PDB file of C-alpha atoms and ligand atoms in Angstrom:
ATOM      1  CA  UNK A   5     114.074  21.794 117.754  1.00 63.00           C
ATOM      2  CA  UNK A   6     117.025  24.344 118.812  1.00 72.00           C
ATOM      3  CA  UNK A   7     117.051  27.036 116.106  1.00 78.00           C
ATOM      4  CA  UNK A   8     119.746  28.676 115.445  1.00 84.00           C
ATOM      5  CA  UNK A   9     120.403  32.112 113.126  1.00 84.00           C
ATOM      6  CA  UNK A  10     122.931  31.889 110.383  1.00 85.00           C
ATOM      7  CA  UNK A  11     124.085  36.089 110.430  1.00 84.00           C
ATOM      8  CA  UNK A  12     125.696  36.516 106.157  1.00 78.00           C
ATOM      9  CA  UNK A  13     124.512  36.668 103.602  1.00 70.00           C
ATOM     10  CA  UNK A  14     126.517  35.074 100.950  1.00 76.00           C
ATOM     11  CA  UNK A  15     124.389  32.144  99.636  1.00 77.00           C
ATOM     12  CA  UNK A  16     127.147  29.513  99.594  1.00 76.00           C
ATOM     13  CA  UNK A  17     127.715  29.813 102.755  1.00 76.00           C
ATOM     14  CA  UNK A  18     124.816  29.020 104.473  1.00 78.00           C
ATOM     15  CA  UNK A  19     124.464  26.206 102.177  1.00 79.00           C
ATOM     16  CA  UNK A  20     128.380  24.583 103.461  1.00 75.00           C
ATOM     17  CA  UNK A  21     127.400  25.077 107.660  1.00 78.00           C
ATOM     18  CA  UNK A  22     123.580  24.060 106.664  1.00 80.00           C
ATOM     19  CA  UNK A  23     124.486  20.377 104.788  1.00 79.00           C
ATOM     20  CA  UNK A  24     126.818  19.451 107.704  1.00 78.00           C
ATOM     21  CA  UNK A  25     124.842  20.175 110.352  1.00 78.00           C
ATOM     22  CA  UNK A  26     121.891  18.261 109.062  1.00 79.00           C
ATOM     23  CA  UNK A  27     124.271  15.364 108.064  1.00 80.00           C
ATOM     24  CA  UNK A  28     125.328  16.178 112.057  1.00 78.00           C
ATOM     25  CA  UNK A  29     122.196  14.493 112.993  1.00 80.00           C
ATOM     26  CA  UNK A  30     121.295  17.078 115.697  1.00 79.00           C
ATOM     27  CA  UNK A  31     118.562  18.370 116.604  1.00 77.00           C
ATOM     28  CA  UNK A  32     119.024  21.782 115.942  1.00 77.00           C
ATOM     29  CA  UNK A  33     117.724  23.970 112.768  1.00 77.00           C
ATOM     30  CA  UNK A  34     119.507  26.693 110.894  1.00 77.00           C
ATOM     31  CA  UNK A  35     118.032  29.635 109.798  1.00 76.00           C
ATOM     32  CA  UNK A  36     119.362  32.171 107.808  1.00 74.00           C
ATOM     33  CA  UNK A  37     119.863  35.506 109.623  1.00 64.00           C
ATOM     34  CA  UNK A  38     117.904  37.046 106.331  1.00 63.00           C
ATOM     35  CA  UNK A  39     114.413  35.031 107.437  1.00 59.00           C
ATOM     36  CA  UNK A  40     114.312  37.441 110.997  1.00 59.00           C
ATOM     37  CA  UNK A  41     115.842  39.925 108.982  1.00 60.00           C
ATOM     38  CA  UNK A  42     117.020  42.001 106.788  1.00 66.00           C
ATOM     39  CA  UNK A  43     120.943  41.084 106.971  1.00 66.00           C
ATOM     40  CA  UNK A  44     122.868  44.445 106.525  1.00 69.00           C
ATOM     41  CA  UNK A  45     125.766  45.221 105.487  1.00 74.00           C
ATOM     42  CA  UNK A  46     128.525  44.989 107.810  1.00 76.00           C
ATOM     43  CA  UNK A  47     131.811  46.393 107.137  1.00 80.00           C
ATOM     44  CA  UNK A  48     135.381  44.413 108.106  1.00 82.00           C
ATOM     45  CA  UNK A  49     136.106  46.245 109.625  1.00 87.00           C
ATOM     46  CA  UNK A  50     138.332  44.158 112.222  1.00 91.00           C
ATOM     47  CA  UNK A  51     142.218  43.033 111.553  1.00 94.00           C
ATOM     48  CA  UNK A  52     141.483  39.887 112.976  1.00 97.00           C
ATOM     49  CA  UNK A  53     138.992  37.234 111.792  1.00 96.00           C
ATOM     50  CA  UNK A  54     137.862  36.498 115.194  1.00 96.00           C
ATOM     51  CA  UNK A  55     136.807  40.378 116.094  1.00 96.00           C
ATOM     52  CA  UNK A  56     135.278  39.935 112.705  1.00 94.00           C
ATOM     53  CA  UNK A  57     133.196  37.018 113.816  1.00 94.00           C
ATOM     54  CA  UNK A  58     132.283  38.524 116.847  1.00 94.00           C
ATOM     55  CA  UNK A  59     131.263  41.776 114.392  1.00 93.00           C
ATOM     56  CA  UNK A  60     128.847  40.174 112.697  1.00 90.00           C
ATOM     57  CA  UNK A  61     127.070  38.337 114.910  1.00 90.00           C
ATOM     58  CA  UNK A  62     126.936  41.069 117.118  1.00 89.00           C
ATOM     59  CA  UNK A  63     125.076  43.498 114.580  1.00 86.00           C
ATOM     60  CA  UNK A  64     123.296  40.522 113.743  1.00 82.00           C
ATOM     61  CA  UNK A  65     121.899  39.954 117.929  1.00 81.00           C
ATOM     62  CA  UNK A  66     120.904  43.580 118.218  1.00 79.00           C
ATOM     63  CA  UNK A  67     118.668  43.803 114.788  1.00 76.00           C
ATOM     64  CA  UNK A  68     116.212  40.182 116.080  1.00 73.00           C
ATOM     65  CA  UNK A  69     114.327  39.883 119.679  1.00 67.00           C
ATOM     66  CA  UNK A  70     116.213  38.445 122.456  1.00 65.00           C
ATOM     67  CA  UNK A  71     116.744  34.922 122.869  1.00 71.00           C
ATOM     68  CA  UNK A  72     117.681  34.492 120.143  1.00 76.00           C
ATOM     69  CA  UNK A  73     121.429  32.043 119.267  1.00 86.00           C
ATOM     70  CA  UNK A  74     123.328  33.245 116.607  1.00 89.00           C
ATOM     71  CA  UNK A  75     126.195  32.164 114.083  1.00 91.00           C
ATOM     72  CA  UNK A  76     128.211  33.915 112.176  1.00 91.00           C
ATOM     73  CA  UNK A  77     131.427  33.068 110.838  1.00 90.00           C
ATOM     74  CA  UNK A  78     134.571  34.873 108.987  1.00 93.00           C
ATOM     75  CA  UNK A  79     137.166  33.261 106.993  1.00 95.00           C
ATOM     76  CA  UNK A  80     139.848  33.733 104.777  1.00 97.00           C
ATOM     77  CA  UNK A  81     143.295  32.507 102.625  1.00 98.00           C
ATOM     78  CA  UNK A  82     147.095  32.996 104.340  1.00 98.00           C
ATOM     79  CA  UNK A  83     149.799  32.710 102.227  1.00 98.00           C
ATOM     80  CA  UNK A  84     152.378  32.050 103.960  1.00 98.00           C
ATOM     81  CA  UNK A  85     154.426  33.741 101.532  1.00 98.00           C
ATOM     82  CA  UNK A  86     153.291  37.337 101.611  1.00 98.00           C
ATOM     83  CA  UNK A  87     152.708  37.596 104.631  1.00 97.00           C
ATOM     84  CA  UNK A  88     149.696  35.556 105.235  1.00 98.00           C
ATOM     85  CA  UNK A  89     147.445  37.984 102.664  1.00 98.00           C
ATOM     86  CA  UNK A  90     145.338  38.279 101.612  1.00 98.00           C
ATOM     87  CA  UNK A  91     143.866  37.744 105.495  1.00 98.00           C
ATOM     88  CA  UNK A  92     140.873  39.750 106.117  1.00 97.00           C
ATOM     89  CA  UNK A  93     140.598  41.306 103.514  1.00 96.00           C
ATOM     90  CA  UNK A  94     140.864  38.212 101.129  1.00 97.00           C
ATOM     91  CA  UNK A  95     136.785  39.336 100.327  1.00 94.00           C
ATOM     92  CA  UNK A  96     138.083  42.535  98.830  1.00 95.00           C
ATOM     93  CA  UNK A  97     141.981  42.398  97.708  1.00 98.00           C
ATOM     94  CA  UNK A  98     142.223  43.461  94.535  1.00 98.00           C
ATOM     95  CA  UNK A  99     139.484  46.692  95.236  1.00 97.00           C
ATOM     96  CA  UNK A 100     136.018  47.125  97.488  1.00 94.00           C
ATOM     97  CA  UNK A 101     133.556  44.864  95.996  1.00 93.00           C
ATOM     98  CA  UNK A 102     135.967  43.213  93.798  1.00 97.00           C
ATOM     99  CA  UNK A 103     134.811  40.065  91.967  1.00 97.00           C
ATOM    100  CA  UNK A 104     136.616  36.705  92.345  1.00 97.00           C
ATOM    101  CA  UNK A 105     138.307  36.667  89.745  1.00 98.00           C
ATOM    102  CA  UNK A 106     139.479  39.767  90.009  1.00 98.00           C
ATOM    103  CA  UNK A 107     141.391  38.634  93.874  1.00 98.00           C
ATOM    104  CA  UNK A 108     142.165  35.294  91.789  1.00 98.00           C
ATOM    105  CA  UNK A 109     144.688  37.044  89.948  1.00 98.00           C
ATOM    106  CA  UNK A 110     145.989  39.294  92.138  1.00 98.00           C
ATOM    107  CA  UNK A 111     147.132  36.971  94.148  1.00 98.00           C
ATOM    108  CA  UNK A 112     148.430  34.755  91.227  1.00 98.00           C
ATOM    109  CA  UNK A 113     150.282  37.846  89.741  1.00 98.00           C
ATOM    110  CA  UNK A 114     152.229  38.572  93.162  1.00 98.00           C
ATOM    111  CA  UNK A 115     152.699  35.299  93.802  1.00 98.00           C
ATOM    112  CA  UNK A 116     154.725  34.372  89.865  1.00 97.00           C
ATOM    113  CA  UNK A 117     157.698  34.191  90.766  1.00 97.00           C
ATOM    114  CA  UNK A 118     157.239  31.931  94.083  1.00 98.00           C
ATOM    115  CA  UNK A 119     157.005  27.959  93.578  1.00 97.00           C
ATOM    116  CA  UNK A 120     156.517  23.894  94.657  1.00 96.00           C
ATOM    117  CA  UNK A 121     155.968  24.269  98.629  1.00 96.00           C
ATOM    118  CA  UNK A 122     156.436  27.967  99.263  1.00 98.00           C
ATOM    119  CA  UNK A 123     153.812  28.223  97.508  1.00 98.00           C
ATOM    120  CA  UNK A 124     151.622  26.923 101.394  1.00 98.00           C
ATOM    121  CA  UNK A 125     148.472  28.571 101.824  1.00 98.00           C
ATOM    122  CA  UNK A 126     145.237  27.872 104.422  1.00 98.00           C
ATOM    123  CA  UNK A 127     142.443  29.016 104.935  1.00 98.00           C
ATOM    124  CA  UNK A 128     140.933  30.533 108.211  1.00 98.00           C
ATOM    125  CA  UNK A 129     137.641  29.596 109.459  1.00 96.00           C
ATOM    126  CA  UNK A 130     136.383  30.391 112.655  1.00 97.00           C
ATOM    127  CA  UNK A 131     132.802  30.719 114.143  1.00 95.00           C
ATOM    128  CA  UNK A 132     131.052  32.701 116.593  1.00 96.00           C
ATOM    129  CA  UNK A 133     128.530  32.012 118.823  1.00 94.00           C
ATOM    130  CA  UNK A 134     126.510  34.756 120.497  1.00 91.00           C
ATOM    131  CA  UNK A 135     124.558  32.279 123.648  1.00 84.00           C
ATOM    132  CA  UNK A 136     120.340  33.386 123.765  1.00 76.00           C
ATOM    133  CA  UNK A 137     122.174  33.957 127.490  1.00 76.00           C
ATOM    134  CA  UNK A 138     124.560  36.150 126.832  1.00 77.00           C
ATOM    135  CA  UNK A 139     128.109  33.981 126.974  1.00 85.00           C
ATOM    136  CA  UNK A 140     129.932  34.067 123.307  1.00 93.00           C
ATOM    137  CA  UNK A 141     132.369  30.849 122.277  1.00 95.00           C
ATOM    138  CA  UNK A 142     134.078  31.009 119.346  1.00 97.00           C
ATOM    139  CA  UNK A 143     136.012  27.712 117.021  1.00 97.00           C
ATOM    140  CA  UNK A 144     138.649  27.683 114.694  1.00 98.00           C
ATOM    141  CA  UNK A 145     139.122  25.301 111.614  1.00 98.00           C
ATOM    142  CA  UNK A 146     142.454  25.809 109.551  1.00 98.00           C
ATOM    143  CA  UNK A 147     142.325  24.063 106.111  1.00 98.00           C
ATOM    144  CA  UNK A 148     146.142  23.420 104.632  1.00 98.00           C
ATOM    145  CA  UNK A 149     147.614  23.696 100.627  1.00 98.00           C
ATOM    146  CA  UNK A 150     148.766  25.151  98.032  1.00 98.00           C
ATOM    147  CA  UNK A 151     148.129  27.982  95.924  1.00 98.00           C
ATOM    148  CA  UNK A 152     147.770  26.437  92.652  1.00 98.00           C
ATOM    149  CA  UNK A 153     149.828  27.608  89.484  1.00 98.00           C
ATOM    150  CA  UNK A 154     146.111  28.886  87.336  1.00 98.00           C
ATOM    151  CA  UNK A 155     142.658  28.520  88.338  1.00 98.00           C
ATOM    152  CA  UNK A 156     140.941  25.383  87.932  1.00 98.00           C
ATOM    153  CA  UNK A 157     137.432  24.660  88.502  1.00 98.00           C
ATOM    154  CA  UNK A 158     134.193  26.346  88.802  1.00 96.00           C
ATOM    155  CA  UNK A 159     133.088  24.337  92.651  1.00 95.00           C
ATOM    156  CA  UNK A 160     132.671  26.580  95.414  1.00 92.00           C
ATOM    157  CA  UNK A 161     133.561  29.819  95.375  1.00 93.00           C
ATOM    158  CA  UNK A 162     135.729  33.228  96.595  1.00 96.00           C
ATOM    159  CA  UNK A 163     139.511  31.433  95.856  1.00 98.00           C
ATOM    160  CA  UNK A 164     138.458  27.800  95.671  1.00 98.00           C
ATOM    161  CA  UNK A 165     139.584  27.342  91.735  1.00 98.00           C
ATOM    162  CA  UNK A 166     143.112  28.028  92.985  1.00 98.00           C
ATOM    163  CA  UNK A 167     143.599  25.860  96.237  1.00 98.00           C
ATOM    164  CA  UNK A 168     144.596  22.439  96.498  1.00 98.00           C
ATOM    165  CA  UNK A 169     144.064  21.177  99.615  1.00 98.00           C
ATOM    166  CA  UNK A 170     146.939  19.693 101.197  1.00 98.00           C
ATOM    167  CA  UNK A 171     146.587  15.301 100.067  1.00 97.00           C
ATOM    168  CA  UNK A 172     144.882  15.873  96.594  1.00 98.00           C
ATOM    169  CA  UNK A 173     146.416  17.792  93.470  1.00 98.00           C
ATOM    170  CA  UNK A 174     143.271  19.061  91.651  1.00 98.00           C
ATOM    171  CA  UNK A 175     141.662  22.658  93.577  1.00 98.00           C
ATOM    172  CA  UNK A 176     138.857  23.048  95.364  1.00 98.00           C
ATOM    173  CA  UNK A 177     137.255  23.892  91.983  1.00 98.00           C
ATOM    174  CA  UNK A 178     137.606  20.265  90.683  1.00 98.00           C
ATOM    175  CA  UNK A 179     137.426  18.099  93.785  1.00 98.00           C
ATOM    176  CA  UNK A 180     133.753  17.069  94.279  1.00 96.00           C
ATOM    177  CA  UNK A 181     131.264  19.145  96.853  1.00 90.00           C
ATOM    178  CA  UNK A 182     131.385  16.352  99.171  1.00 90.00           C
ATOM    179  CA  UNK A 183     134.893  16.615  99.492  1.00 95.00           C
ATOM    180  CA  UNK A 184     135.313  20.346 100.352  1.00 94.00           C
ATOM    181  CA  UNK A 185     132.845  19.881 103.204  1.00 86.00           C
ATOM    182  CA  UNK A 186     134.808  16.864 105.127  1.00 91.00           C
ATOM    183  CA  UNK A 187     137.727  18.767 104.866  1.00 96.00           C
ATOM    184  CA  UNK A 188     138.383  22.380 104.929  1.00 94.00           C
ATOM    185  CA  UNK A 189     138.381  24.990 107.068  1.00 96.00           C
ATOM    186  CA  UNK A 190     134.040  25.427 108.032  1.00 91.00           C
ATOM    187  CA  UNK A 191     133.534  21.783 107.787  1.00 90.00           C
ATOM    188  CA  UNK A 192     136.273  21.755 110.552  1.00 95.00           C
ATOM    189  CA  UNK A 193     134.915  25.017 112.594  1.00 95.00           C
ATOM    190  CA  UNK A 194     131.967  23.119 112.305  1.00 89.00           C
ATOM    191  CA  UNK A 195     132.729  19.740 114.152  1.00 91.00           C
ATOM    192  CA  UNK A 196     133.990  21.634 116.955  1.00 94.00           C
ATOM    193  CA  UNK A 197     130.758  23.729 117.079  1.00 91.00           C
ATOM    194  CA  UNK A 198     128.791  20.832 116.475  1.00 86.00           C
ATOM    195  CA  UNK A 199     131.058  18.529 118.975  1.00 89.00           C
ATOM    196  CA  UNK A 200     129.846  21.554 121.904  1.00 89.00           C
ATOM    197  CA  UNK A 201     126.723  21.736 121.162  1.00 84.00           C
ATOM    198  CA  UNK A 202     125.747  18.370 121.180  1.00 81.00           C
ATOM    199  CA  UNK A 203     127.206  18.359 124.837  1.00 84.00           C
ATOM    200  CA  UNK A 204     125.061  21.133 125.962  1.00 78.00           C
ATOM    201  CA  UNK A 205     121.234  20.231 124.048  1.00 70.00           C
ATOM    202  CA  UNK A 206     120.940  16.668 122.953  1.00 63.00           C
ATOM    203  CA  UNK A 207     121.414  14.633 126.335  1.00 51.00           C
TER     204      UNK A 207
HETATM  205  P1  IMP B  20     134.121  36.524 104.811  1.00 92.98           P
HETATM  206  O1  IMP B  20     134.534  35.570 105.501  1.00 92.98           O
HETATM  207  O2  IMP B  20     132.417  36.745 103.738  1.00 92.98           O
HETATM  208  O3  IMP B  20     134.850  37.611 104.889  1.00 92.98           O
HETATM  209  O4  IMP B  20     134.953  35.896 103.563  1.00 92.98           O
HETATM  210  C1  IMP B  20     136.861  35.790 103.296  1.00 92.98           C
HETATM  211  C2  IMP B  20     136.186  35.722 101.789  1.00 92.98           C
HETATM  212  O5  IMP B  20     137.265  34.811 102.244  1.00 92.98           O
HETATM  213  C3  IMP B  20     135.412  34.908 100.605  1.00 92.98           C
HETATM  214  O6  IMP B  20     134.722  36.597 100.243  1.00 92.98           O
HETATM  215  C4  IMP B  20     136.854  34.957  99.619  1.00 92.98           C
HETATM  216  O7  IMP B  20     136.540  35.300  98.861  1.00 92.98           O
HETATM  217  C5  IMP B  20     137.091  33.861 100.569  1.00 92.98           C
HETATM  218  N1  IMP B  20     136.868  32.179 101.642  1.00 92.98           N
HETATM  219  C6  IMP B  20     136.075  32.791 102.256  1.00 92.98           C
HETATM  220  N2  IMP B  20     136.561  31.083 102.126  1.00 92.98           N
HETATM  221  C7  IMP B  20     136.451  29.669 101.402  1.00 92.98           C
HETATM  222  C8  IMP B  20     136.460  29.513 100.387  1.00 92.98           C
HETATM  223  O8  IMP B  20     135.345  28.131 101.266  1.00 92.98           O
HETATM  224  N3  IMP B  20     136.561  29.590  99.562  1.00 92.98           N
HETATM  225  C9  IMP B  20     136.918  30.010  97.917  1.00 92.98           C
HETATM  226  N4  IMP B  20     137.112  31.044  99.115  1.00 92.98           N
HETATM  227  C10 IMP B  20     136.915  31.355 100.818  1.00 92.98           C
END
C-alpha cells in the first residue's frame, strides 16, 4: 500500500479526496499531512492555481523526511462576468480571513445586475503531485455552472450554496454530496490522477 500525504489542513478537502480515492479501489492510502507534521499556514502568493498547488506541496515536502509522496491542491471559482474573479483569491475575496458567507455576499453584490447565462462560472482545481523520485506532475479538473441569485442549501463549503453545476437546477449546497463527488472540479482532477497512479503502481 502506497502512502500519499495530502498537504492541506482543510478537513473538507481531505474528506472529499479520501472518499474518491477509497472508492477507486487503488492500493493507495491518503494520509493527511497533519498526521506527519503540523501543516503551516502557507501564503498563497502565486498568481495561478498551479503555482499555489506546487507551493503547498513543496512546503510540506521540505518539512518531511525524504521518500515521501505529497499531494496538494489549489482551487477556486472563476466567474466569467467579472474577468474570472475571484480566481486565486477565492478564499479571501471579501477580505483576508473572510468567512464563506462574506465571500458569497460580496460576489452576489458584484453580480447583482447580471442575469441568466451571463452568470456562468467554473470551479477549477489543480492537483500537484510531488514524487519521491523528484519529479512533479499536475492534473486539472473543471466544473462548469452558474451563480445562483441567492444562497441555497447547507451541503459542502465555500461557494457551494450559490453554485449550480451545469445540467442541474439546484446548488451544490442542496444537491447530495454523492453528486458533487462525481462531477466536481476536484473529482475530475482526481480521476486523472487516479488513472495516472493506476498505470504506475497497480500492475
Ligand atoms: P484553496 O484551494 O484552499 O486556496 O481554497 C480556495 C477557495 O475556493 C475555498 O476557500 C473556497 O472558497 C473556494 N472553493 C474551492 N473549491 C470549492 C468547492 O468545492 N466548493 C466551494 N468552494 C470552493
